[in-house]
Amino acid sequence: MAMPLKSLGRRAVLAGLPVLLTPPLSWHRSAQAAVRRLEVVAPWELRGLEPAQSGFVFHRMQIAEALVGTDLRGALAPALASRWAVDPDQTTWRFTLRSGAKFHDGTPVTAASVVSALERARSGGGALRDAPITHIRDDGETVVIVTSRPFAPLPAYLADFSAIILAPAAYGGDGQVRELLGTGPYRLSGREGTRRIEAEAVPEAALGIRYTAYTAVPEAETRALMLQGGQADAAMTLSPAAWERLARAGFDMWLAAIPRVRVLKVNAAHPAFASLALRRAISLGIDRVAIARSVLRSPDLAATQLLPPGLAEWHRADLAPLRYDPVEARRLIEAAGYARRRDGLYAKDGRTLGFELFTYPERPELPPMAEAIQAQLRELGLEVTLRLGDSSAVVQGHRDGTLQAALIARNFSLLPDPIGTIAADFRTGGAWGAMNWQDRDLAAAIERYESTFDASEAADVRRSIVALLHHHLPTIPISWFDHRVGFSARISGAVVDPLERSYAIDRLAWRS
Amino acid sequence: MWSAAARLGQGLAVGLVVALLCFAFVETLPGDQALRLAAARFGEDLTDPSRAELVRRELGLERPWPVRLLAWLAALAEGDLGRSAVSRERVAGLLAAYGARSALLAAVALALSLVFAVPIGLLSALHPGGVVDRAAAAFSAFTVSLPSFVRALALMLPFAVELRWFPVAGFGQPSHLVLPATTVALALAAVSSRALRHAVVAEREAAHQAFLAWQGLGLAARVLPHGVRGVAIPMVALLSVQAVHVIDGVAVVETVFAYPGLGLLVVRALLARDLPVIQGVGLVVGAAMAAIGMVADIATRLLDPRQVEASWRRA
């Protein structure tokens, strides 16, 4: 008897269900096995396998290493290179590789493979392309790097996550990374697109945590709830409200000051910022403590100078702190020839004193901070209009000269030494730094700092760089950053890297 | 057969038009696409004109737009949807992975919505204007007015955080689907329960039902072969619209639950101006919409013999 059409259809659907359901679930079939996995949740998803794009994830999860690393105080430390030194010519560096180091495919780490990886990093989009390297070569088990001029911060550039060293077999025929074969104590065991990676400890590493995973969770509240609900063991970059809630609930919460700063990037060719007096007036007209208290829930984050105390070498306690003083601000504005109108705004020669302030919502605290700055400066007597967009508009506006001012978040720990960012931003005015402003003394100081190998001379030059930036205000600091992290009670040994370069998973263990 | 082939062709044409519109949309956006892509690749801190030039040269963005469009069309003709401008992963692979998850979420959400909607709709229709009907109407209005992230948190907090019955967020296991699917299903059921209620009431009051009752047929004999069809026809149309909505537009739910579906993929691609991904999503979603429409039409024809007879008469 012929099967009725309806029955055939129903059976076909039932037969097809496992096929329909299999693809999205099969990735986690291995995870369904009973393994105790450390779950790390953070905002940033992978942007492919290229070190310049996603190296920060693999470095933080200790899957890949660079030649140079950092310790938990932020100081440079050996990684794949056990030691390094510079020749008397001060341009030839020699990095000795760690003995017995192997890639995750079992092949030994050789100077040749390191040279190949570094050449790739130089030609890519990472920080290494900004270092004045002329050539890199191997010399036995030593990697030799030659710079075009004495360049003391070179090891810091080699610590950049884009300079992680991968095995030759990691690259496909097209030169793209097709497999993440690093040298870290954990090796990549699974990846789901750009959202999740899983790793396991290499057999020879005696680690407290055997299996780990990193999941990109864009929403801060979701990350907090995952920690609270037991789905995550470490939650990065929590909001102040969620952090306080979890702290009250007894979770292991950490607050680390990190070298990221929210600053007002200004166009020094614009009338509102053309003179130092006006830049100082605007700085004096911003109540940073009020903004830090109301928006960031931490008045201590109000910036008193560019870099926070946590970067001890780059913070000068003897400098007069940036302060809120609207009386002095008005005096400076009036001394510059501006007169206050009946509407409360200052004007000169028929032109109102004011500017357009741009910011971006990719960092959610920036728009409300911009609104607060607008209100405070309005009270002072400046007309500030707000514009929102995406962060790349800051670079575009800098490039075409249309940017007037922008409230941005700037990371001074892109490299372990802030000089990398300072040089990019203030020597000739990088896209995120000074705009239409240069200072010969500052440029000279930066060059001296880069070329000196004498620690005490470097310390003196650092002090003068900090003082010059504080005095001239090419960018106006507003607030520093707190890095808010939470850990579950299931783990012990948690610690937070102030440079956000590692999650220090090798120090963790399960509580019995 | 010919009609099905024509509909299939129609679906692909719709997808292609959507993809071309996506191309035009991205091209007309202000700002530098290469800069935006550099920011997406390297992060805001490293975005600068030199890295934008790196991206521009690598992707050939300096070519005029007609050249780039023709190149994409030529690759599409060979079945190649290209690679993501950000991650360099194959667009086809991304669409398969994210699309499969969205399809799964959509299927589970629609099924769940019917589990909620059918009993509520039927109970409401039993006594139109009664207590149950009015309570259901109020519940529907309340649920529909709730933003999706509020619905999501309202489910997440008790069931995932406090009771730990389900994971808070993520993907990969069946349990990860429950809360996001329920979040979506509640909003769908709020609409479909009311639609079902109205359809049942209209069917009960229809002239042919009165005729069948006059003929002496009992309730089951009237409802099962005749009433169900009459109710199912508008419901199939509604479900097809809801299916399209779920596949295409639940980015907020996917973000809150960190569930990587098409909504999340397209939002990320739009922010980064990742044109190959945007076009790929446009193509697939456009074609999916047409396919869902075709399935709904076929289902309606199976349910409503009047449409089949009408098409025979036209032929």
CSV table of C-alpha atoms in Angstrom, one decimal, chain A residues 205-511:
chain,number,residue,atom,x,y,z
A,205,ALA,CA,53.1,22.1,32.1
A,206,ALA,CA,52.1,21.3,35.7
A,207,LEU,CA,49.3,23.7,36.1
A,208,GLY,CA,46.4,24.0,38.5
A,209,ILE,CA,43.9,24.6,35.7
A,210,ARG,CA,43.9,22.1,32.9
A,211,TYR,CA,41.2,23.3,30.6
A,212,THR,CA,40.2,26.9,29.8
A,213,ALA,CA,37.8,28.8,27.6
A,214,TYR,CA,37.4,32.4,26.5
A,215,THR,CA,34.0,33.6,25.4
A,216,ALA,CA,33.3,37.1,24.0
A,217,VAL,CA,30.3,38.5,25.7
A,218,PRO,CA,29.6,42.0,24.5
A,219,GLU,CA,27.2,43.1,27.3
A,220,ALA,CA,28.8,44.0,30.6
A,221,GLU,CA,25.7,43.1,32.6
A,222,THR,CA,25.6,39.7,30.9
A,223,ARG,CA,29.2,39.1,31.9
A,224,ALA,CA,28.3,40.0,35.5
A,225,LEU,CA,25.3,37.7,35.5
A,226,MET,CA,27.4,34.9,34.1
A,227,LEU,CA,29.7,35.2,37.0
A,228,GLN,CA,26.8,35.5,39.4
A,229,GLY,CA,25.0,32.5,37.9
A,230,GLY,CA,28.1,30.3,38.1
A,231,GLN,CA,28.6,30.1,34.4
A,232,ALA,CA,31.9,32.1,34.4
A,233,ASP,CA,34.9,31.9,36.6
A,234,ALA,CA,36.5,35.2,35.6
A,235,ALA,CA,34.6,38.2,34.2
A,236,MET,CA,36.5,41.1,32.8
A,237,THR,CA,35.6,44.8,32.4
A,238,LEU,CA,32.5,45.0,34.6
A,239,SER,CA,30.4,48.1,35.0
A,240,PRO,CA,30.8,49.9,38.4
A,241,ALA,CA,27.2,49.0,39.4
A,242,ALA,CA,27.6,45.3,38.7
A,243,TRP,CA,31.0,45.3,40.4
A,244,GLU,CA,29.6,46.8,43.6
A,245,ARG,CA,26.7,44.3,43.5
A,246,LEU,CA,29.0,41.3,43.1
A,247,ALA,CA,31.3,42.6,45.8
A,248,ARG,CA,28.4,42.8,48.2
A,249,ALA,CA,27.4,39.2,47.2
A,250,GLY,CA,30.8,38.0,48.3
A,251,PHE,CA,32.6,37.4,45.0
A,252,ASP,CA,36.4,38.0,44.6
A,253,MET,CA,36.3,41.4,43.1
A,254,TRP,CA,39.4,43.3,41.9
A,255,LEU,CA,39.8,47.0,41.0
A,256,ALA,CA,43.0,47.8,39.2
A,257,ALA,CA,44.1,51.2,37.9
A,258,ILE,CA,45.2,50.7,34.4
A,259,PRO,CA,47.1,53.1,32.1
A,260,ARG,CA,44.1,54.2,30.1
A,261,VAL,CA,43.0,57.8,30.2
A,262,ARG,CA,40.0,59.7,29.0
A,263,VAL,CA,41.2,62.9,27.4
A,264,LEU,CA,39.8,65.8,25.5
A,265,LYS,CA,41.7,65.7,22.2
A,266,VAL,CA,41.7,69.3,20.9
A,267,ASN,CA,42.5,71.0,17.6
A,268,ALA,CA,45.0,73.6,18.5
A,269,ALA,CA,44.2,75.5,15.3
A,270,HIS,CA,40.6,76.1,16.5
A,271,PRO,CA,40.1,79.5,18.2
A,272,ALA,CA,38.9,77.9,21.4
A,273,PHE,CA,42.2,76.0,21.8
A,274,ALA,CA,44.7,78.1,19.9
A,275,SER,CA,46.3,79.6,23.0
A,276,LEU,CA,47.6,77.8,26.1
A,277,ALA,CA,45.6,80.3,28.2
A,278,LEU,CA,42.3,79.1,26.6
A,279,ARG,CA,43.3,75.5,26.9
A,280,ARG,CA,44.0,76.0,30.6
A,281,ALA,CA,40.7,77.9,31.0
A,282,ILE,CA,38.8,75.0,29.5
A,283,SER,CA,40.7,72.6,31.7
A,284,LEU,CA,39.9,74.7,34.8
A,285,GLY,CA,36.2,74.8,33.8
A,286,ILE,CA,35.8,71.1,33.9
A,287,ASP,CA,34.8,69.6,37.3
A,288,ARG,CA,36.5,66.2,36.9
A,289,VAL,CA,35.7,65.0,40.4
A,290,ALA,CA,32.0,65.5,39.8
A,291,ILE,CA,32.1,63.7,36.5
A,292,ALA,CA,34.1,60.8,38.0
A,293,ARG,CA,31.7,60.6,40.9
A,294,SER,CA,28.5,60.7,39.0
A,295,VAL,CA,29.4,58.8,35.8
A,296,LEU,CA,32.2,56.6,36.8
A,297,ARG,CA,31.1,56.1,40.5
A,298,SER,CA,34.7,56.7,41.6
A,299,PRO,CA,35.9,60.2,42.4
A,300,ASP,CA,39.4,59.0,42.6
A,301,LEU,CA,39.4,58.5,38.9
A,302,ALA,CA,39.4,62.3,38.3
A,303,ALA,CA,42.7,62.9,36.5
A,304,THR,CA,45.1,65.2,38.2
A,305,GLN,CA,47.6,64.8,35.3
A,306,LEU,CA,47.9,62.7,32.2
A,307,LEU,CA,49.1,59.4,33.6
A,308,PRO,CA,47.8,57.7,36.8
A,309,PRO,CA,49.8,57.0,40.0
A,310,GLY,CA,49.8,53.3,39.1
A,311,LEU,CA,52.3,54.2,36.4
A,312,ALA,CA,54.7,55.3,39.0
A,313,GLU,CA,57.5,56.1,36.7
A,314,TRP,CA,55.3,58.4,34.6
A,315,HIS,CA,53.4,60.1,37.4
A,316,ARG,CA,54.8,63.2,39.2
A,317,ALA,CA,53.3,63.8,42.5
A,318,ASP,CA,55.1,67.2,42.7
A,319,LEU,CA,53.1,68.7,39.8
A,320,ALA,CA,50.2,71.0,40.6
A,321,PRO,CA,47.1,68.9,40.0
A,322,LEU,CA,44.6,69.7,37.4
A,323,ARG,CA,41.7,71.3,39.2
A,324,TYR,CA,38.3,72.9,38.9
A,325,ASP,CA,38.4,76.6,39.2
A,326,PRO,CA,35.8,78.5,37.1
A,327,VAL,CA,36.8,81.9,38.6
A,328,GLU,CA,40.4,81.5,37.3
A,329,ALA,CA,39.0,80.0,34.1
A,330,ARG,CA,36.9,83.1,33.4
A,331,ARG,CA,39.8,85.4,34.3
A,332,LEU,CA,41.9,83.7,31.6
A,333,ILE,CA,39.1,83.9,29.0
A,334,GLU,CA,38.6,87.6,29.7
A,335,ALA,CA,42.3,88.2,29.6
A,336,ALA,CA,42.3,86.7,26.1
A,337,GLY,CA,39.9,89.4,25.0
A,338,TYR,CA,36.5,87.7,25.3
A,339,ALA,CA,33.6,89.4,26.8
A,340,ARG,CA,30.5,87.8,28.3
A,341,ARG,CA,27.2,88.4,26.6
A,342,ARG,CA,23.8,88.7,28.2
A,343,ASP,CA,23.1,85.0,27.3
A,344,GLY,CA,26.1,84.1,29.4
A,345,LEU,CA,28.4,83.1,26.5
A,346,TYR,CA,31.7,84.6,25.8
A,347,ALA,CA,32.3,86.2,22.5
A,348,LYS,CA,35.0,88.2,20.7
A,349,ASP,CA,34.7,90.1,17.4
A,350,GLY,CA,31.2,88.8,17.0
A,351,ARG,CA,32.3,85.2,17.3
A,352,THR,CA,31.0,83.1,20.2
A,353,LEU,CA,33.6,81.1,22.1
A,354,GLY,CA,32.7,77.4,21.7
A,355,PHE,CA,33.4,74.2,19.8
A,356,GLU,CA,31.9,71.0,18.6
A,357,LEU,CA,32.7,68.1,20.9
A,358,PHE,CA,32.7,64.6,19.3
A,359,THR,CA,32.7,61.3,21.0
A,360,TYR,CA,31.7,57.7,20.4
A,361,PRO,CA,29.4,55.3,22.2
A,362,GLU,CA,31.7,52.3,21.7
A,363,ARG,CA,32.8,53.2,25.2
A,364,PRO,CA,29.4,53.7,26.9
A,365,GLU,CA,30.7,56.1,29.6
A,366,LEU,CA,32.0,58.6,27.0
A,367,PRO,CA,28.6,60.1,25.9
A,368,PRO,CA,27.4,61.0,29.4
A,369,MET,CA,30.8,62.4,30.2
A,370,ALA,CA,30.6,64.5,27.1
A,371,GLU,CA,27.2,65.8,28.2
A,372,ALA,CA,28.6,66.7,31.6
A,373,ILE,CA,31.5,68.5,30.0
A,374,GLN,CA,29.1,70.4,27.7
A,375,ALA,CA,26.9,71.5,30.7
A,376,GLN,CA,29.9,72.5,32.8
A,377,LEU,CA,31.5,74.6,30.0
A,378,ARG,CA,28.1,76.2,29.2
A,379,GLU,CA,28.0,77.3,32.8
A,380,LEU,CA,31.5,78.7,32.3
A,381,GLY,CA,30.4,80.6,29.2
A,382,LEU,CA,31.3,78.4,26.2
A,383,GLU,CA,28.9,77.0,23.6
A,384,VAL,CA,29.6,73.4,23.1
A,385,THR,CA,27.7,71.2,20.7
A,386,LEU,CA,27.8,67.5,20.9
A,387,ARG,CA,28.2,65.0,18.0
A,388,LEU,CA,28.2,61.2,18.3
A,389,GLY,CA,29.7,58.8,15.8
A,390,ASP,CA,32.1,55.9,15.5
A,391,SER,CA,35.6,56.1,16.8
A,392,SER,CA,37.2,56.1,13.3
A,393,ALA,CA,35.7,59.5,12.8
A,394,VAL,CA,38.3,60.9,15.2
A,395,VAL,CA,41.1,59.7,12.9
A,396,GLN,CA,39.2,61.0,9.9
A,397,GLY,CA,38.6,64.4,11.5
A,398,HIS,CA,42.2,64.7,12.5
A,399,ARG,CA,43.3,63.8,9.0
A,400,ASP,CA,41.1,66.2,7.2
A,401,GLY,CA,41.3,69.0,9.8
A,402,THR,CA,37.6,69.1,10.6
A,403,LEU,CA,37.8,67.8,14.1
A,404,GLN,CA,37.4,70.5,16.7
A,405,ALA,CA,37.5,68.5,19.9
A,406,ALA,CA,36.9,64.9,20.9
A,407,LEU,CA,36.4,63.0,24.1
A,408,ILE,CA,38.4,59.8,23.7
A,409,ALA,CA,39.8,56.9,25.7
A,410,ARG,CA,43.5,56.5,25.1
A,411,ASN,CA,45.5,53.4,26.0
A,412,PHE,CA,49.0,54.2,27.3
A,413,SER,CA,49.7,50.5,27.9
A,414,LEU,CA,49.6,49.4,24.2
A,415,LEU,CA,53.2,48.6,24.9
A,416,PRO,CA,54.7,48.1,28.4
A,417,ASP,CA,56.4,51.4,28.0
A,418,PRO,CA,54.0,54.3,27.6
A,419,ILE,CA,56.6,56.1,25.4
A,420,GLY,CA,55.2,54.2,22.4
A,421,THR,CA,51.9,55.9,22.7
A,422,ILE,CA,53.4,59.2,23.9
A,423,ALA,CA,55.7,59.3,20.9
A,424,ALA,CA,52.9,58.5,18.5
A,425,ASP,CA,50.6,61.0,19.9
A,426,PHE,CA,52.8,64.0,20.7
A,427,ARG,CA,56.0,63.9,18.7
A,428,THR,CA,54.4,65.0,15.4
A,429,GLY,CA,50.8,64.7,16.4
A,430,GLY,CA,49.3,61.3,15.8
A,431,ALA,CA,45.7,60.6,14.9
A,432,TRP,CA,44.8,60.2,18.6
A,433,GLY,CA,47.1,62.8,20.0
A,434,ALA,CA,48.0,66.4,19.6
A,435,MET,CA,46.4,68.1,16.6
A,436,ASN,CA,48.1,71.1,15.0
A,437,TRP,CA,50.3,71.4,18.0
A,438,GLN,CA,54.0,70.6,18.3
A,439,ASP,CA,56.6,71.5,20.8
A,440,ARG,CA,60.3,71.2,20.0
A,441,ASP,CA,61.3,70.6,23.6
A,442,LEU,CA,58.9,67.8,23.9
A,443,ALA,CA,60.0,66.2,20.6
A,444,ALA,CA,63.6,66.5,21.7
A,445,ALA,CA,62.8,64.9,25.1
A,446,ILE,CA,61.0,62.0,23.4
A,447,GLU,CA,64.0,61.4,21.1
A,448,ARG,CA,66.4,61.6,24.0
A,449,TYR,CA,64.3,59.1,26.0
A,450,GLU,CA,64.2,56.7,23.1
A,451,SER,CA,68.0,56.9,22.5
A,452,THR,CA,69.3,56.7,26.1
A,453,PHE,CA,70.2,53.5,27.7
A,454,ASP,CA,71.1,55.1,31.0
A,455,ALA,CA,68.4,54.5,33.6
A,456,SER,CA,68.9,57.7,35.5
A,457,GLU,CA,69.0,59.8,32.4
A,458,ALA,CA,65.8,58.1,31.2
A,459,ALA,CA,64.2,58.9,34.6
A,460,ASP,CA,65.1,62.6,34.2
A,461,VAL,CA,63.8,62.8,30.7
A,462,ARG,CA,60.5,61.0,31.7
A,463,ARG,CA,60.0,63.7,34.3
A,464,SER,CA,60.5,66.5,31.8
A,465,ILE,CA,58.1,64.8,29.3
A,466,VAL,CA,55.4,64.5,32.0
A,467,ALA,CA,56.0,68.1,33.0
A,468,LEU,CA,55.8,69.4,29.4
A,469,LEU,CA,52.6,67.6,28.7
A,470,HIS,CA,51.1,68.8,31.9
A,471,HIS,CA,52.1,72.4,31.2
A,472,HIS,CA,51.1,72.7,27.6
A,473,LEU,CA,47.9,70.6,27.7
A,474,PRO,CA,48.0,69.4,24.0
A,475,THR,CA,45.3,67.1,25.2
A,476,ILE,CA,43.3,67.8,28.3
A,477,PRO,CA,43.1,64.8,30.7
A,478,ILE,CA,39.7,64.2,32.2
A,479,SER,CA,39.7,60.8,34.0
A,480,TRP,CA,41.7,57.7,34.5
A,481,PHE,CA,40.4,54.1,34.2
A,482,ASP,CA,39.6,51.4,36.6
A,483,HIS,CA,39.7,47.8,35.4
A,484,ARG,CA,36.9,46.0,37.2
A,485,VAL,CA,37.3,42.2,37.3
A,486,GLY,CA,35.5,39.5,39.2
A,487,PHE,CA,36.4,35.9,40.0
A,488,SER,CA,34.3,33.1,41.3
A,489,ALA,CA,34.9,31.4,44.6
A,490,ARG,CA,35.7,28.2,42.7
A,491,ILE,CA,39.3,29.4,42.0
A,492,SER,CA,42.2,30.6,44.1
A,493,GLY,CA,45.3,32.5,43.2
A,494,ALA,CA,43.5,35.2,41.2
A,495,VAL,CA,45.5,38.3,40.4
A,496,VAL,CA,45.0,41.2,37.9
A,497,ASP,CA,47.6,42.3,35.5
A,498,PRO,CA,47.6,46.1,35.5
A,499,LEU,CA,48.6,46.2,31.9
A,500,GLU,CA,45.9,43.7,30.9
A,501,ARG,CA,48.5,41.6,29.0
A,502,SER,CA,47.7,38.3,30.8
A,503,TYR,CA,44.9,36.7,32.8
A,504,ALA,CA,47.6,34.9,34.8
A,505,ILE,CA,45.8,31.6,34.4
A,506,ASP,CA,49.0,29.7,35.2
A,507,ARG,CA,48.7,31.0,38.7
A,508,LEU,CA,45.2,29.8,39.3
A,509,ALA,CA,44.0,26.6,40.8
A,510,TRP,CA,40.6,25.0,41.7
A,511,ARG,CA,39.7,25.2,45.3
